[in-house]
Amino acid sequence: MIRKLRSVLLSAALLVTAFGAHAEDTEQVFGSWTLRCSAAADSKLDCMMFQNLVQKTGGQPVLQFGIGMAPPEGLPTVLVSLPLGISLPPGITIQIDNGSPATFPVERCEPDGCRAGMKLRDATVQQLTQGRQLHITFYDGARKPLKVPLSLDGFGASFKALVAAQQPAPGS
């Protein structure tokens, strides 16, 4: 069941990443976060909030940190997309401001990059909402740590909009 949930969320993230926004997609920006929604086959919205980090020179993607609501329970689930060539055994470490770091495995690599996923607990959502910066550490091929910061500006508003967009319309 967990693999299926990850697969669904991964597929959605890959489509968003690979193809970008389409005419039927809607996007809202909340500080440093973007919420993208598109109509799903069952007349519901398929939404994901995300932040992309790209290299200053060349604009090559470094990582994408995305959050979607994984079916069927609608639990918030993170998907981190990383570049190829990273060292897999150390996994990735996530730290909110100066809080305790948490390490997660890199689950798989595909031709367009590597992926790590995790469920978000309510306490973690609260920390992200109140925090200023999210630090993600992963390791290059030589196992040297690469620590990248993501701004949490707008996280709370974006997450609130994500949750609201996934709620059934009145009368449904």
mmCIF file with all atom_site columns, C-alpha atoms in Angstrom:
data_model
loop_
_atom_site.group_PDB
_atom_site.id
_atom_site.type_symbol
_atom_site.label_atom_id
_atom_site.label_alt_id
_atom_site.label_comp_id
_atom_site.label_asym_id
_atom_site.label_entity_id
_atom_site.label_seq_id
_atom_site.pdbx_PDB_ins_code
_atom_site.Cartn_x
_atom_site.Cartn_y
_atom_site.Cartn_z
_atom_site.occupancy
_atom_site.B_iso_or_equiv
_atom_site.pdbx_formal_charge
_atom_site.auth_seq_id
_atom_site.auth_comp_id
_atom_site.auth_asym_id
_atom_site.auth_atom_id
_atom_site.pdbx_PDB_model_num
ATOM 1   C CA . MET A 1 1   ? 0.000   0.000  0.000   1.00 0.00 ? 1   MET A CA 1
ATOM 2   C CA . ILE A 1 2   ? 2.812   2.419  0.904   1.00 0.00 ? 2   ILE A CA 1
ATOM 3   C CA . ARG A 1 3   ? 4.602   1.705  -2.370  1.00 0.00 ? 3   ARG A CA 1
ATOM 4   C CA . LYS A 1 4   ? 1.386   2.449  -4.257  1.00 0.00 ? 4   LYS A CA 1
ATOM 5   C CA . LEU A 1 5   ? 0.982   5.766  -2.412  1.00 0.00 ? 5   LEU A CA 1
ATOM 6   C CA . ARG A 1 6   ? 4.564   6.714  -3.133  1.00 0.00 ? 6   ARG A CA 1
ATOM 7   C CA . SER A 1 7   ? 4.151   5.654  -6.742  1.00 0.00 ? 7   SER A CA 1
ATOM 8   C CA . VAL A 1 8   ? 1.043   7.830  -7.177  1.00 0.00 ? 8   VAL A CA 1
ATOM 9   C CA . LEU A 1 9   ? 2.701   10.844 -5.585  1.00 0.00 ? 9   LEU A CA 1
ATOM 10  C CA . LEU A 1 10  ? 5.931   10.237 -7.471  1.00 0.00 ? 10  LEU A CA 1
ATOM 11  C CA . SER A 1 11  ? 4.052   10.001 -10.763 1.00 0.00 ? 11  SER A CA 1
ATOM 12  C CA . ALA A 1 12  ? 2.264   13.259 -10.080 1.00 0.00 ? 12  ALA A CA 1
ATOM 13  C CA . ALA A 1 13  ? 5.522   14.970 -9.149  1.00 0.00 ? 13  ALA A CA 1
ATOM 14  C CA . LEU A 1 14  ? 7.293   13.623 -12.194 1.00 0.00 ? 14  LEU A CA 1
ATOM 15  C CA . LEU A 1 15  ? 4.544   14.882 -14.456 1.00 0.00 ? 15  LEU A CA 1
ATOM 16  C CA . VAL A 1 16  ? 4.688   18.304 -12.847 1.00 0.00 ? 16  VAL A CA 1
ATOM 17  C CA . THR A 1 17  ? 8.474   18.358 -13.083 1.00 0.00 ? 17  THR A CA 1
ATOM 18  C CA . ALA A 1 18  ? 8.761   16.895 -16.565 1.00 0.00 ? 18  ALA A CA 1
ATOM 19  C CA . PHE A 1 19  ? 6.010   18.749 -18.309 1.00 0.00 ? 19  PHE A CA 1
ATOM 20  C CA . GLY A 1 20  ? 5.524   21.912 -16.276 1.00 0.00 ? 20  GLY A CA 1
ATOM 21  C CA . ALA A 1 21  ? 2.247   23.758 -16.141 1.00 0.00 ? 21  ALA A CA 1
ATOM 22  C CA . HIS A 1 22  ? -0.442  23.186 -18.766 1.00 0.00 ? 22  HIS A CA 1
ATOM 23  C CA . ALA A 1 23  ? -3.261  25.497 -19.797 1.00 0.00 ? 23  ALA A CA 1
ATOM 24  C CA . GLU A 1 24  ? -5.696  23.708 -17.447 1.00 0.00 ? 24  GLU A CA 1
ATOM 25  C CA . ASP A 1 25  ? -3.301  23.967 -14.490 1.00 0.00 ? 25  ASP A CA 1
ATOM 26  C CA . THR A 1 26  ? -3.587  26.742 -11.956 1.00 0.00 ? 26  THR A CA 1
ATOM 27  C CA . GLU A 1 27  ? -0.706  28.130 -9.961  1.00 0.00 ? 27  GLU A CA 1
ATOM 28  C CA . GLN A 1 28  ? -0.597  30.311 -6.890  1.00 0.00 ? 28  GLN A CA 1
ATOM 29  C CA . VAL A 1 29  ? 2.575   31.639 -5.307  1.00 0.00 ? 29  VAL A CA 1
ATOM 30  C CA . PHE A 1 30  ? 2.882   32.000 -1.539  1.00 0.00 ? 30  PHE A CA 1
ATOM 31  C CA . GLY A 1 31  ? 6.240   33.549 -0.688  1.00 0.00 ? 31  GLY A CA 1
ATOM 32  C CA . SER A 1 32  ? 8.865   31.025 -1.809  1.00 0.00 ? 32  SER A CA 1
ATOM 33  C CA . TRP A 1 33  ? 6.298   28.239 -2.433  1.00 0.00 ? 33  TRP A CA 1
ATOM 34  C CA . THR A 1 34  ? 4.202   27.464 -5.497  1.00 0.00 ? 34  THR A CA 1
ATOM 35  C CA . LEU A 1 35  ? 0.911   25.573 -5.357  1.00 0.00 ? 35  LEU A CA 1
ATOM 36  C CA . ARG A 1 36  ? 0.033   23.919 -8.656  1.00 0.00 ? 36  ARG A CA 1
ATOM 37  C CA . CYS A 1 37  ? -3.323  22.222 -9.175  1.00 0.00 ? 37  CYS A CA 1
ATOM 38  C CA . SER A 1 38  ? -4.761  20.427 -12.165 1.00 0.00 ? 38  SER A CA 1
ATOM 39  C CA . ALA A 1 39  ? -8.076  18.714 -12.754 1.00 0.00 ? 39  ALA A CA 1
ATOM 40  C CA . ALA A 1 40  ? -7.931  14.972 -12.152 1.00 0.00 ? 40  ALA A CA 1
ATOM 41  C CA . ALA A 1 41  ? -10.024 12.399 -14.006 1.00 0.00 ? 41  ALA A CA 1
ATOM 42  C CA . ASP A 1 42  ? -12.445 12.071 -11.061 1.00 0.00 ? 42  ASP A CA 1
ATOM 43  C CA . SER A 1 43  ? -13.281 15.849 -11.154 1.00 0.00 ? 43  SER A CA 1
ATOM 44  C CA . LYS A 1 44  ? -11.122 16.456 -8.110  1.00 0.00 ? 44  LYS A CA 1
ATOM 45  C CA . LEU A 1 45  ? -8.074  18.654 -8.040  1.00 0.00 ? 45  LEU A CA 1
ATOM 46  C CA . ASP A 1 46  ? -4.625  17.084 -7.996  1.00 0.00 ? 46  ASP A CA 1
ATOM 47  C CA . CYS A 1 47  ? -2.426  19.596 -6.180  1.00 0.00 ? 47  CYS A CA 1
ATOM 48  C CA . MET A 1 48  ? 1.170   19.838 -5.077  1.00 0.00 ? 48  MET A CA 1
ATOM 49  C CA . MET A 1 49  ? 3.049   22.625 -3.334  1.00 0.00 ? 49  MET A CA 1
ATOM 50  C CA . PHE A 1 50  ? 6.716   22.831 -4.121  1.00 0.00 ? 50  PHE A CA 1
ATOM 51  C CA . GLN A 1 51  ? 9.909   24.812 -4.185  1.00 0.00 ? 51  GLN A CA 1
ATOM 52  C CA . ASN A 1 52  ? 12.630  24.344 -6.778  1.00 0.00 ? 52  ASN A CA 1
ATOM 53  C CA . LEU A 1 53  ? 16.279  25.070 -6.186  1.00 0.00 ? 53  LEU A CA 1
ATOM 54  C CA . VAL A 1 54  ? 18.382  25.727 -9.280  1.00 0.00 ? 54  VAL A CA 1
ATOM 55  C CA . GLN A 1 55  ? 22.035  26.608 -9.804  1.00 0.00 ? 55  GLN A CA 1
ATOM 56  C CA . LYS A 1 56  ? 22.691  30.331 -10.071 1.00 0.00 ? 56  LYS A CA 1
ATOM 57  C CA . THR A 1 57  ? 24.779  29.787 -13.181 1.00 0.00 ? 57  THR A CA 1
ATOM 58  C CA . GLY A 1 58  ? 23.132  27.760 -15.888 1.00 0.00 ? 58  GLY A CA 1
ATOM 59  C CA . GLY A 1 59  ? 19.814  27.280 -14.121 1.00 0.00 ? 59  GLY A CA 1
ATOM 60  C CA . GLN A 1 60  ? 20.297  23.510 -13.764 1.00 0.00 ? 60  GLN A CA 1
ATOM 61  C CA . PRO A 1 61  ? 17.904  21.976 -11.204 1.00 0.00 ? 61  PRO A CA 1
ATOM 62  C CA . VAL A 1 62  ? 19.501  20.962 -7.908  1.00 0.00 ? 62  VAL A CA 1
ATOM 63  C CA . LEU A 1 63  ? 16.422  19.733 -6.098  1.00 0.00 ? 63  LEU A CA 1
ATOM 64  C CA . GLN A 1 64  ? 12.675  20.009 -5.787  1.00 0.00 ? 64  GLN A CA 1
ATOM 65  C CA . PHE A 1 65  ? 10.912  19.750 -2.443  1.00 0.00 ? 65  PHE A CA 1
ATOM 66  C CA . GLY A 1 66  ? 7.247   18.978 -3.007  1.00 0.00 ? 66  GLY A CA 1
ATOM 67  C CA . ILE A 1 67  ? 4.289   18.165 -0.785  1.00 0.00 ? 67  ILE A CA 1
ATOM 68  C CA . GLY A 1 68  ? 1.077   16.531 -1.895  1.00 0.00 ? 68  GLY A CA 1
ATOM 69  C CA . MET A 1 69  ? -1.814  14.770 -0.186  1.00 0.00 ? 69  MET A CA 1
ATOM 70  C CA . ALA A 1 70  ? -1.368  11.025 -0.718  1.00 0.00 ? 70  ALA A CA 1
ATOM 71  C CA . PRO A 1 71  ? -4.567  9.065  -1.307  1.00 0.00 ? 71  PRO A CA 1
ATOM 72  C CA . PRO A 1 72  ? -6.660  7.485  0.033   1.00 0.00 ? 72  PRO A CA 1
ATOM 73  C CA . GLU A 1 73  ? -6.294  9.095  3.487   1.00 0.00 ? 73  GLU A CA 1
ATOM 74  C CA . GLY A 1 74  ? -5.071  12.422 2.123   1.00 0.00 ? 74  GLY A CA 1
ATOM 75  C CA . LEU A 1 75  ? -1.988  12.474 4.339   1.00 0.00 ? 75  LEU A CA 1
ATOM 76  C CA . PRO A 1 76  ? 0.650   15.117 3.564   1.00 0.00 ? 76  PRO A CA 1
ATOM 77  C CA . THR A 1 77  ? 3.611   13.421 1.903   1.00 0.00 ? 77  THR A CA 1
ATOM 78  C CA . VAL A 1 78  ? 6.944   14.928 0.902   1.00 0.00 ? 78  VAL A CA 1
ATOM 79  C CA . LEU A 1 79  ? 8.774   14.025 -2.270  1.00 0.00 ? 79  LEU A CA 1
ATOM 80  C CA . VAL A 1 80  ? 12.330  15.319 -2.657  1.00 0.00 ? 80  VAL A CA 1
ATOM 81  C CA . SER A 1 81  ? 13.800  15.111 -6.169  1.00 0.00 ? 81  SER A CA 1
ATOM 82  C CA . LEU A 1 82  ? 17.599  15.149 -6.310  1.00 0.00 ? 82  LEU A CA 1
ATOM 83  C CA . PRO A 1 83  ? 20.181  15.043 -9.115  1.00 0.00 ? 83  PRO A CA 1
ATOM 84  C CA . LEU A 1 84  ? 21.807  11.871 -10.392 1.00 0.00 ? 84  LEU A CA 1
ATOM 85  C CA . GLY A 1 85  ? 25.322  11.057 -9.198  1.00 0.00 ? 85  GLY A CA 1
ATOM 86  C CA . ILE A 1 86  ? 24.653  11.530 -5.496  1.00 0.00 ? 86  ILE A CA 1
ATOM 87  C CA . SER A 1 87  ? 25.760  9.023  -2.882  1.00 0.00 ? 87  SER A CA 1
ATOM 88  C CA . LEU A 1 88  ? 22.741  6.939  -1.877  1.00 0.00 ? 88  LEU A CA 1
ATOM 89  C CA . PRO A 1 89  ? 23.755  5.164  1.393   1.00 0.00 ? 89  PRO A CA 1
ATOM 90  C CA . PRO A 1 90  ? 23.821  8.303  3.603   1.00 0.00 ? 90  PRO A CA 1
ATOM 91  C CA . GLY A 1 91  ? 20.298  9.293  2.502   1.00 0.00 ? 91  GLY A CA 1
ATOM 92  C CA . ILE A 1 92  ? 19.157  12.874 2.994   1.00 0.00 ? 92  ILE A CA 1
ATOM 93  C CA . THR A 1 93  ? 18.913  14.892 6.182   1.00 0.00 ? 93  THR A CA 1
ATOM 94  C CA . ILE A 1 94  ? 16.248  17.495 6.782   1.00 0.00 ? 94  ILE A CA 1
ATOM 95  C CA . GLN A 1 95  ? 16.534  20.137 9.483   1.00 0.00 ? 95  GLN A CA 1
ATOM 96  C CA . ILE A 1 96  ? 14.106  22.955 10.253  1.00 0.00 ? 96  ILE A CA 1
ATOM 97  C CA . ASP A 1 97  ? 15.986  26.020 11.520  1.00 0.00 ? 97  ASP A CA 1
ATOM 98  C CA . ASN A 1 98  ? 18.225  24.784 14.371  1.00 0.00 ? 98  ASN A CA 1
ATOM 99  C CA . GLY A 1 99  ? 15.978  21.848 15.272  1.00 0.00 ? 99  GLY A CA 1
ATOM 100 C CA . SER A 1 100 ? 16.883  18.195 15.394  1.00 0.00 ? 100 SER A CA 1
ATOM 101 C CA . PRO A 1 101 ? 17.868  16.734 12.013  1.00 0.00 ? 101 PRO A CA 1
ATOM 102 C CA . ALA A 1 102 ? 15.965  13.761 10.599  1.00 0.00 ? 102 ALA A CA 1
ATOM 103 C CA . THR A 1 103 ? 17.480  11.371 8.048   1.00 0.00 ? 103 THR A CA 1
ATOM 104 C CA . PHE A 1 104 ? 15.533  9.580  5.321   1.00 0.00 ? 104 PHE A CA 1
ATOM 105 C CA . PRO A 1 105 ? 16.632  7.072  2.673   1.00 0.00 ? 105 PRO A CA 1
ATOM 106 C CA . VAL A 1 106 ? 16.916  7.912  -0.998  1.00 0.00 ? 106 VAL A CA 1
ATOM 107 C CA . GLU A 1 107 ? 14.401  5.417  -2.338  1.00 0.00 ? 107 GLU A CA 1
ATOM 108 C CA . ARG A 1 108 ? 15.207  5.222  -6.022  1.00 0.00 ? 108 ARG A CA 1
ATOM 109 C CA . CYS A 1 109 ? 16.974  6.796  -8.946  1.00 0.00 ? 109 CYS A CA 1
ATOM 110 C CA . GLU A 1 110 ? 15.600  7.107  -12.461 1.00 0.00 ? 110 GLU A CA 1
ATOM 111 C CA . PRO A 1 111 ? 17.010  8.703  -15.603 1.00 0.00 ? 111 PRO A CA 1
ATOM 112 C CA . ASP A 1 112 ? 15.858  12.176 -14.510 1.00 0.00 ? 112 ASP A CA 1
ATOM 113 C CA . GLY A 1 113 ? 16.988  12.028 -10.879 1.00 0.00 ? 113 GLY A CA 1
ATOM 114 C CA . CYS A 1 114 ? 16.764  10.403 -7.464  1.00 0.00 ? 114 CYS A CA 1
ATOM 115 C CA . ARG A 1 115 ? 13.799  10.484 -5.066  1.00 0.00 ? 115 ARG A CA 1
ATOM 116 C CA . ALA A 1 116 ? 13.260  10.449 -1.325  1.00 0.00 ? 116 ALA A CA 1
ATOM 117 C CA . GLY A 1 117 ? 9.830   10.503 0.268   1.00 0.00 ? 117 GLY A CA 1
ATOM 118 C CA . MET A 1 118 ? 8.343   10.758 3.726   1.00 0.00 ? 118 MET A CA 1
ATOM 119 C CA . LYS A 1 119 ? 5.031   11.343 5.474   1.00 0.00 ? 119 LYS A CA 1
ATOM 120 C CA . LEU A 1 120 ? 4.629   14.610 7.370   1.00 0.00 ? 120 LEU A CA 1
ATOM 121 C CA . ARG A 1 121 ? 3.456   14.490 10.962  1.00 0.00 ? 121 ARG A CA 1
ATOM 122 C CA . ASP A 1 122 ? 1.278   17.314 12.278  1.00 0.00 ? 122 ASP A CA 1
ATOM 123 C CA . ALA A 1 123 ? 4.126   18.456 14.547  1.00 0.00 ? 123 ALA A CA 1
ATOM 124 C CA . THR A 1 124 ? 6.468   18.700 11.549  1.00 0.00 ? 124 THR A CA 1
ATOM 125 C CA . VAL A 1 125 ? 3.911   20.726 9.572   1.00 0.00 ? 125 VAL A CA 1
ATOM 126 C CA . GLN A 1 126 ? 3.660   23.085 12.558  1.00 0.00 ? 126 GLN A CA 1
ATOM 127 C CA . GLN A 1 127 ? 7.466   23.427 12.703  1.00 0.00 ? 127 GLN A CA 1
ATOM 128 C CA . LEU A 1 128 ? 7.624   24.127 8.953   1.00 0.00 ? 128 LEU A CA 1
ATOM 129 C CA . THR A 1 129 ? 4.852   26.716 9.282   1.00 0.00 ? 129 THR A CA 1
ATOM 130 C CA . GLN A 1 130 ? 6.621   28.512 12.128  1.00 0.00 ? 130 GLN A CA 1
ATOM 131 C CA . GLY A 1 131 ? 10.153  28.062 10.792  1.00 0.00 ? 131 GLY A CA 1
ATOM 132 C CA . ARG A 1 132 ? 12.292  30.333 8.677   1.00 0.00 ? 132 ARG A CA 1
ATOM 133 C CA . GLN A 1 133 ? 14.540  27.921 6.810   1.00 0.00 ? 133 GLN A CA 1
ATOM 134 C CA . LEU A 1 134 ? 14.611  24.261 5.856   1.00 0.00 ? 134 LEU A CA 1
ATOM 135 C CA . HIS A 1 135 ? 18.059  22.723 5.413   1.00 0.00 ? 135 HIS A CA 1
ATOM 136 C CA . ILE A 1 136 ? 18.409  19.660 3.208   1.00 0.00 ? 136 ILE A CA 1
ATOM 137 C CA . THR A 1 137 ? 21.707  17.793 3.217   1.00 0.00 ? 137 THR A CA 1
ATOM 138 C CA . PHE A 1 138 ? 22.592  15.168 0.646   1.00 0.00 ? 138 PHE A CA 1
ATOM 139 C CA . TYR A 1 139 ? 25.952  13.784 -0.420  1.00 0.00 ? 139 TYR A CA 1
ATOM 140 C CA . ASP A 1 140 ? 27.823  14.027 -3.698  1.00 0.00 ? 140 ASP A CA 1
ATOM 141 C CA . GLY A 1 141 ? 29.488  11.057 -5.374  1.00 0.00 ? 141 GLY A CA 1
ATOM 142 C CA . ALA A 1 142 ? 32.555  11.507 -3.161  1.00 0.00 ? 142 ALA A CA 1
ATOM 143 C CA . ARG A 1 143 ? 30.294  11.482 -0.063  1.00 0.00 ? 143 ARG A CA 1
ATOM 144 C CA . LYS A 1 144 ? 30.911  15.131 0.680   1.00 0.00 ? 144 LYS A CA 1
ATOM 145 C CA . PRO A 1 145 ? 27.854  16.769 2.246   1.00 0.00 ? 145 PRO A CA 1
ATOM 146 C CA . LEU A 1 146 ? 25.937  19.337 0.215   1.00 0.00 ? 146 LEU A CA 1
ATOM 147 C CA . LYS A 1 147 ? 23.724  21.428 2.494   1.00 0.00 ? 147 LYS A CA 1
ATOM 148 C CA . VAL A 1 148 ? 21.124  23.510 0.709   1.00 0.00 ? 148 VAL A CA 1
ATOM 149 C CA . PRO A 1 149 ? 18.682  25.945 2.285   1.00 0.00 ? 149 PRO A CA 1
ATOM 150 C CA . LEU A 1 150 ? 15.041  26.388 1.311   1.00 0.00 ? 150 LEU A CA 1
ATOM 151 C CA . SER A 1 151 ? 13.053  29.370 2.532   1.00 0.00 ? 151 SER A CA 1
ATOM 152 C CA . LEU A 1 152 ? 9.934   28.624 4.554   1.00 0.00 ? 152 LEU A CA 1
ATOM 153 C CA . ASP A 1 153 ? 8.461   32.032 3.695   1.00 0.00 ? 153 ASP A CA 1
ATOM 154 C CA . GLY A 1 154 ? 4.849   31.385 2.686   1.00 0.00 ? 154 GLY A CA 1
ATOM 155 C CA . PHE A 1 155 ? 4.879   27.722 3.726   1.00 0.00 ? 155 PHE A CA 1
ATOM 156 C CA . GLY A 1 156 ? 1.919   28.056 6.109   1.00 0.00 ? 156 GLY A CA 1
ATOM 157 C CA . ALA A 1 157 ? -0.304  29.844 3.583   1.00 0.00 ? 157 ALA A CA 1
ATOM 158 C CA . SER A 1 158 ? 0.655   27.432 0.813   1.00 0.00 ? 158 SER A CA 1
ATOM 159 C CA . PHE A 1 159 ? -0.023  24.377 2.991   1.00 0.00 ? 159 PHE A CA 1
ATOM 160 C CA . LYS A 1 160 ? -3.381  25.789 4.089   1.00 0.00 ? 160 LYS A CA 1
ATOM 161 C CA . ALA A 1 161 ? -4.324  26.342 0.418   1.00 0.00 ? 161 ALA A CA 1
ATOM 162 C CA . LEU A 1 162 ? -3.143  22.799 -0.452  1.00 0.00 ? 162 LEU A CA 1
ATOM 163 C CA . VAL A 1 163 ? -5.350  21.284 2.251   1.00 0.00 ? 163 VAL A CA 1
ATOM 164 C CA . ALA A 1 164 ? -8.327  23.443 1.207   1.00 0.00 ? 164 ALA A CA 1
ATOM 165 C CA . ALA A 1 165 ? -7.921  22.507 -2.475  1.00 0.00 ? 165 ALA A CA 1
ATOM 166 C CA . GLN A 1 166 ? -8.070  18.805 -1.603  1.00 0.00 ? 166 GLN A CA 1
ATOM 167 C CA . GLN A 1 167 ? -11.335 19.112 0.346   1.00 0.00 ? 167 GLN A CA 1
ATOM 168 C CA . PRO A 1 168 ? -14.489 17.939 -1.446  1.00 0.00 ? 168 PRO A CA 1
ATOM 169 C CA . ALA A 1 169 ? -16.694 20.702 -2.780  1.00 0.00 ? 169 ALA A CA 1
ATOM 170 C CA . PRO A 1 170 ? -19.886 21.301 -0.764  1.00 0.00 ? 170 PRO A CA 1
ATOM 171 C CA . GLY A 1 171 ? -22.654 19.015 -1.974  1.00 0.00 ? 171 GLY A CA 1
ATOM 172 C CA . SER A 1 172 ? -20.187 16.430 -3.421  1.00 0.00 ? 172 SER A CA 1
#
